[in-house]
Structures are given as structure tokens and as C-alpha cells.
PDB file of C-alpha atoms in Angstrom:
ATOM      1  CA  UNK A  35     -33.568 250.610 162.144  1.00 48.00           C
ATOM      2  CA  UNK A  36     -36.214 249.742 164.681  1.00 46.00           C
ATOM      3  CA  UNK A  37     -38.695 246.903 164.756  1.00 48.00           C
ATOM      4  CA  UNK A  38     -41.283 248.776 166.785  1.00 49.00           C
ATOM      5  CA  UNK A  39     -43.989 251.134 165.695  1.00 45.00           C
ATOM      6  CA  UNK A  40     -45.507 253.519 168.185  1.00 47.00           C
ATOM      7  CA  UNK A  41     -49.254 253.316 168.660  1.00 48.00           C
ATOM      8  CA  UNK A  42     -49.328 256.356 170.940  1.00 49.00           C
ATOM      9  CA  UNK A  43     -49.187 259.993 169.874  1.00 50.00           C
ATOM     10  CA  UNK A  44     -48.717 261.398 173.351  1.00 50.00           C
ATOM     11  CA  UNK A  45     -45.303 262.965 172.753  1.00 50.00           C
ATOM     12  CA  UNK A  46     -43.697 264.112 169.557  1.00 51.00           C
ATOM     13  CA  UNK A  47     -40.186 264.182 170.996  1.00 51.00           C
ATOM     14  CA  UNK A  48     -38.494 260.998 172.097  1.00 51.00           C
ATOM     15  CA  UNK A  49     -39.980 257.571 172.519  1.00 52.00           C
ATOM     16  CA  UNK A  50     -43.711 257.250 172.804  1.00 53.00           C
ATOM     17  CA  UNK A  51     -45.539 255.656 175.697  1.00 51.00           C
ATOM     18  CA  UNK A  52     -45.560 251.965 176.475  1.00 53.00           C
ATOM     19  CA  UNK A  53     -47.999 250.973 173.719  1.00 52.00           C
ATOM     20  CA  UNK A  54     -45.900 249.486 170.963  1.00 53.00           C
ATOM     21  CA  UNK A  55     -46.495 246.827 168.378  1.00 56.00           C
ATOM     22  CA  UNK A  56     -44.082 244.797 166.318  1.00 62.00           C
ATOM     23  CA  UNK A  57     -43.953 245.811 162.708  1.00 65.00           C
ATOM     24  CA  UNK A  58     -44.780 242.864 160.522  1.00 73.00           C
ATOM     25  CA  UNK A  59     -43.173 242.384 157.190  1.00 72.00           C
ATOM     26  CA  UNK A  60     -45.647 241.164 154.596  1.00 65.00           C
ATOM     27  CA  UNK A  61     -44.860 237.632 153.515  1.00 59.00           C
ATOM     28  CA  UNK A  62     -45.066 236.787 149.824  1.00 53.00           C
ATOM     29  CA  UNK A  63     -47.977 234.617 148.763  1.00 56.00           C
ATOM     30  CA  UNK A  64     -46.917 230.988 148.220  1.00 54.00           C
ATOM     31  CA  UNK A  65     -46.494 230.021 144.576  1.00 53.00           C
ATOM     32  CA  UNK A  66     -49.206 228.265 142.626  1.00 55.00           C
ATOM     33  CA  UNK A  67     -47.235 225.019 142.987  1.00 59.00           C
ATOM     34  CA  UNK A  68     -47.481 225.181 146.777  1.00 70.00           C
ATOM     35  CA  UNK A  69     -51.184 226.089 146.858  1.00 87.00           C
ATOM     36  CA  UNK A  70     -52.392 223.342 144.521  1.00 95.00           C
ATOM     37  CA  UNK A  71     -50.913 220.029 143.454  1.00 95.00           C
ATOM     38  CA  UNK A  72     -52.537 218.172 140.567  1.00 96.00           C
ATOM     39  CA  UNK A  73     -51.768 214.568 139.570  1.00 94.00           C
ATOM     40  CA  UNK A  74     -52.935 212.543 136.590  1.00 94.00           C
ATOM     41  CA  UNK A  75     -53.269 208.779 137.083  1.00 94.00           C
ATOM     42  CA  UNK A  76     -54.206 206.554 134.155  1.00 94.00           C
ATOM     43  CA  UNK A  77     -56.436 203.950 135.847  1.00 92.00           C
ATOM     44  CA  UNK A  78     -56.814 201.941 132.648  1.00 91.00           C
ATOM     45  CA  UNK A  79     -57.071 202.659 128.920  1.00 90.00           C
ATOM     46  CA  UNK A  80     -60.488 204.301 129.307  1.00 92.00           C
ATOM     47  CA  UNK A  81     -60.284 205.997 132.742  1.00 95.00           C
ATOM     48  CA  UNK A  82     -58.137 208.923 133.852  1.00 96.00           C
ATOM     49  CA  UNK A  83     -58.161 210.133 137.466  1.00 97.00           C
ATOM     50  CA  UNK A  84     -57.137 213.756 137.972  1.00 97.00           C
ATOM     51  CA  UNK A  85     -56.478 214.384 141.678  1.00 97.00           C
ATOM     52  CA  UNK A  86     -56.206 217.852 143.179  1.00 97.00           C
ATOM     53  CA  UNK A  87     -54.843 218.712 146.630  1.00 96.00           C
ATOM     54  CA  UNK A  88     -54.932 222.208 148.088  1.00 95.00           C
ATOM     55  CA  UNK A  89     -56.819 225.355 147.145  1.00 95.00           C
ATOM     56  CA  UNK A  90     -58.563 225.922 143.824  1.00 96.00           C
ATOM     57  CA  UNK A  91     -59.101 229.642 143.371  1.00 95.00           C
ATOM     58  CA  UNK A  92     -58.407 232.323 140.790  1.00 94.00           C
ATOM     59  CA  UNK A  93     -54.648 231.946 141.255  1.00 93.00           C
ATOM     60  CA  UNK A  94     -54.582 228.149 140.849  1.00 95.00           C
ATOM     61  CA  UNK A  95     -57.548 227.284 138.611  1.00 95.00           C
ATOM     62  CA  UNK A  96     -55.386 227.500 135.484  1.00 95.00           C
ATOM     63  CA  UNK A  97     -53.212 224.657 136.726  1.00 95.00           C
ATOM     64  CA  UNK A  98     -56.245 222.370 137.050  1.00 95.00           C
ATOM     65  CA  UNK A  99     -57.580 223.531 133.703  1.00 96.00           C
ATOM     66  CA  UNK A 100     -54.309 222.600 131.946  1.00 94.00           C
ATOM     67  CA  UNK A 101     -54.494 219.070 133.368  1.00 93.00           C
ATOM     68  CA  UNK A 102     -58.104 218.673 132.207  1.00 94.00           C
ATOM     69  CA  UNK A 103     -57.443 219.898 128.691  1.00 89.00           C
ATOM     70  CA  UNK A 104     -55.173 217.416 126.901  1.00 85.00           C
ATOM     71  CA  UNK A 105     -54.984 213.665 126.267  1.00 85.00           C
ATOM     72  CA  UNK A 106     -58.322 212.685 127.804  1.00 91.00           C
ATOM     73  CA  UNK A 107     -59.765 209.167 127.519  1.00 94.00           C
ATOM     74  CA  UNK A 108     -63.431 208.166 127.414  1.00 94.00           C
ATOM     75  CA  UNK A 109     -63.844 208.740 131.173  1.00 95.00           C
ATOM     76  CA  UNK A 110     -62.332 211.355 133.464  1.00 96.00           C
ATOM     77  CA  UNK A 111     -62.782 211.286 137.234  1.00 97.00           C
ATOM     78  CA  UNK A 112     -61.872 214.477 139.053  1.00 97.00           C
ATOM     79  CA  UNK A 113     -60.833 213.621 142.625  1.00 98.00           C
ATOM     80  CA  UNK A 114     -61.310 216.669 144.873  1.00 98.00           C
ATOM     81  CA  UNK A 115     -61.054 214.855 148.213  1.00 97.00           C
ATOM     82  CA  UNK A 116     -57.828 216.732 149.011  1.00 96.00           C
ATOM     83  CA  UNK A 117     -59.229 220.171 148.155  1.00 96.00           C
ATOM     84  CA  UNK A 118     -59.500 222.508 151.135  1.00 95.00           C
ATOM     85  CA  UNK A 119     -60.988 225.483 149.259  1.00 95.00           C
ATOM     86  CA  UNK A 120     -62.965 225.705 146.030  1.00 96.00           C
ATOM     87  CA  UNK A 121     -63.628 229.129 144.570  1.00 95.00           C
ATOM     88  CA  UNK A 122     -65.849 230.152 141.705  1.00 95.00           C
ATOM     89  CA  UNK A 123     -62.878 230.107 139.294  1.00 96.00           C
ATOM     90  CA  UNK A 124     -62.356 226.424 140.127  1.00 96.00           C
ATOM     91  CA  UNK A 125     -66.047 225.759 139.693  1.00 96.00           C
ATOM     92  CA  UNK A 126     -65.886 227.275 136.207  1.00 96.00           C
ATOM     93  CA  UNK A 127     -62.993 224.967 135.300  1.00 97.00           C
ATOM     94  CA  UNK A 128     -65.000 221.935 136.444  1.00 96.00           C
ATOM     95  CA  UNK A 129     -68.102 223.011 134.516  1.00 96.00           C
ATOM     96  CA  UNK A 130     -66.049 223.785 131.413  1.00 95.00           C
ATOM     97  CA  UNK A 131     -64.387 220.352 131.544  1.00 95.00           C
ATOM     98  CA  UNK A 132     -67.793 218.678 131.924  1.00 95.00           C
ATOM     99  CA  UNK A 133     -69.261 220.657 129.013  1.00 95.00           C
ATOM    100  CA  UNK A 134     -66.310 219.725 126.832  1.00 94.00           C
ATOM    101  CA  UNK A 135     -66.690 216.057 127.829  1.00 94.00           C
ATOM    102  CA  UNK A 136     -70.369 216.119 126.822  1.00 93.00           C
ATOM    103  CA  UNK A 137     -69.494 217.710 123.476  1.00 94.00           C
ATOM    104  CA  UNK A 138     -66.822 215.080 122.859  1.00 93.00           C
ATOM    105  CA  UNK A 139     -69.174 212.304 124.066  1.00 94.00           C
ATOM    106  CA  UNK A 140     -67.014 211.410 127.066  1.00 94.00           C
ATOM    107  CA  UNK A 141     -68.030 210.852 130.681  1.00 95.00           C
ATOM    108  CA  UNK A 142     -66.870 212.883 133.661  1.00 96.00           C
ATOM    109  CA  UNK A 143     -67.483 212.550 137.383  1.00 96.00           C
ATOM    110  CA  UNK A 144     -66.349 214.267 140.568  1.00 97.00           C
ATOM    111  CA  UNK A 145     -65.271 212.789 143.901  1.00 98.00           C
ATOM    112  CA  UNK A 146     -65.708 215.143 146.860  1.00 97.00           C
ATOM    113  CA  UNK A 147     -66.109 214.755 150.605  1.00 95.00           C
ATOM    114  CA  UNK A 148     -65.162 218.089 152.147  1.00 93.00           C
ATOM    115  CA  UNK A 149     -67.903 220.486 153.162  1.00 93.00           C
ATOM    116  CA  UNK A 150     -66.532 223.561 151.318  1.00 91.00           C
ATOM    117  CA  UNK A 151     -66.380 221.671 148.022  1.00 96.00           C
ATOM    118  CA  UNK A 152     -69.720 219.878 148.366  1.00 96.00           C
ATOM    119  CA  UNK A 153     -71.452 223.072 149.437  1.00 94.00           C
ATOM    120  CA  UNK A 154     -70.282 225.037 146.396  1.00 94.00           C
ATOM    121  CA  UNK A 155     -71.127 222.191 144.002  1.00 95.00           C
ATOM    122  CA  UNK A 156     -74.623 222.067 145.494  1.00 95.00           C
ATOM    123  CA  UNK A 157     -75.201 225.844 145.727  1.00 95.00           C
ATOM    124  CA  UNK A 158     -74.396 226.325 142.052  1.00 94.00           C
ATOM    125  CA  UNK A 159     -76.307 223.210 140.954  1.00 94.00           C
ATOM    126  CA  UNK A 160     -73.250 221.496 139.502  1.00 94.00           C
ATOM    127  CA  UNK A 161     -74.192 218.256 141.245  1.00 92.00           C
ATOM    128  CA  UNK A 162     -77.403 218.216 139.181  1.00 93.00           C
ATOM    129  CA  UNK A 163     -75.563 217.628 135.872  1.00 92.00           C
ATOM    130  CA  UNK A 164     -72.193 216.202 136.945  1.00 95.00           C
ATOM    131  CA  UNK A 165     -72.299 213.039 139.045  1.00 96.00           C
ATOM    132  CA  UNK A 166     -70.645 213.557 142.444  1.00 96.00           C
ATOM    133  CA  UNK A 167     -69.380 210.593 144.457  1.00 97.00           C
ATOM    134  CA  UNK A 168     -68.085 210.322 147.998  1.00 96.00           C
ATOM    135  CA  UNK A 169     -65.506 207.620 147.214  1.00 97.00           C
ATOM    136  CA  UNK A 170     -63.067 207.259 144.330  1.00 96.00           C
ATOM    137  CA  UNK A 171     -63.760 203.526 143.969  1.00 95.00           C
ATOM    138  CA  UNK A 172     -67.471 204.238 143.400  1.00 95.00           C
ATOM    139  CA  UNK A 173     -66.713 206.879 140.779  1.00 96.00           C
ATOM    140  CA  UNK A 174     -64.282 204.634 138.904  1.00 95.00           C
ATOM    141  CA  UNK A 175     -66.908 201.895 138.846  1.00 93.00           C
ATOM    142  CA  UNK A 176     -69.942 204.071 137.956  1.00 92.00           C
ATOM    143  CA  UNK A 177     -68.775 206.952 135.737  1.00 89.00           C
ATOM    144  CA  UNK A 178     -67.760 204.786 132.742  1.00 84.00           C
ATOM    145  CA  UNK A 179     -71.307 203.345 132.706  1.00 80.00           C
ATOM    146  CA  UNK A 180     -72.627 206.887 132.193  1.00 71.00           C
ATOM    147  CA  UNK A 181     -70.477 207.508 129.108  1.00 63.00           C
ATOM    148  CA  UNK A 182     -72.571 208.504 126.078  1.00 62.00           C
ATOM    149  CA  UNK A 183     -72.669 205.984 123.270  1.00 52.00           C
ATOM    150  CA  UNK A 184     -70.841 207.397 120.208  1.00 52.00           C
ATOM    151  CA  UNK A 185     -72.872 207.965 117.044  1.00 48.00           C
ATOM    152  CA  UNK A 186     -72.055 205.647 114.164  1.00 45.00           C
TER     153      UNK A 186
END
């Protein structure tokens, strides 16, 4: 077995000219666990911080969605400061979580500092209806104040 592929078609018999390239073996795509890590941190009884690190795309958005679906307190802060890529699938998860929070009369906020994340949030107008903060401390302090008052 050879590890070279001829790029020249000068001769059909024997080795080709000097132009050769190494054949590359396709590498498997890293698993969802390696592309995105998600942590839940209960800040206090009323505030949950969900932190994401890595890439949020079609392959990994489900992982974030699962963490934003169950056992949510009055306030959820989504920390995206460690996100290196945000695709439209991730954006849909964020918007869906915010819509659910509004329906359940809870507050939600996003922390983001990286250009790819901020740009997508702005381009799709998400920052117009979900508060976006540059620092986690600011979000933890401000988002609970924005929580809707429950009907009695």
C-alpha cells in the first residue's frame, strides 16, 4: 500500500513524474461532547447560570437545549463568553428558551463578548428582546430585576 497519489498523468506505466501529494485520511468529526461543554451553576435559589464553551451549531444545539429545558428558576442567565461559534441552530435554541421564559413569567438574559456571537445576536435582532450583557456579574445583578411579576 502506498501513501502517495500521483498528480501527473504523463505516463501510464510505472511511477509518474515528480509531482506527488500525500493522501490524507479523513479524520472523524469530534463528538458533540468535545465541541460544546455546557455547565449549570445554581447562583442562588432564584438564579441559574448556564455556561457554554465551544461551538453551538446544528450538531451541538440540542445539548444546550436540554440544559435550558428542565428545572429552571425565576431567572436564567445564559453565559456565552466561551462560545467561539454561534450558528442559526444555536440562535433558535436561545430564542426558544427566551420565549418559554416569557410564557412562564421568568426572566432570561445573555452574557456575550465575542464578536461572532454578538454579531449574530445583533443581525437577527435577538438583542432587541433579550437583554445582552458584557459581564456575568452585571447580568446576575440586573436580569432578576427584569423578571415579570406573577399574576395573582
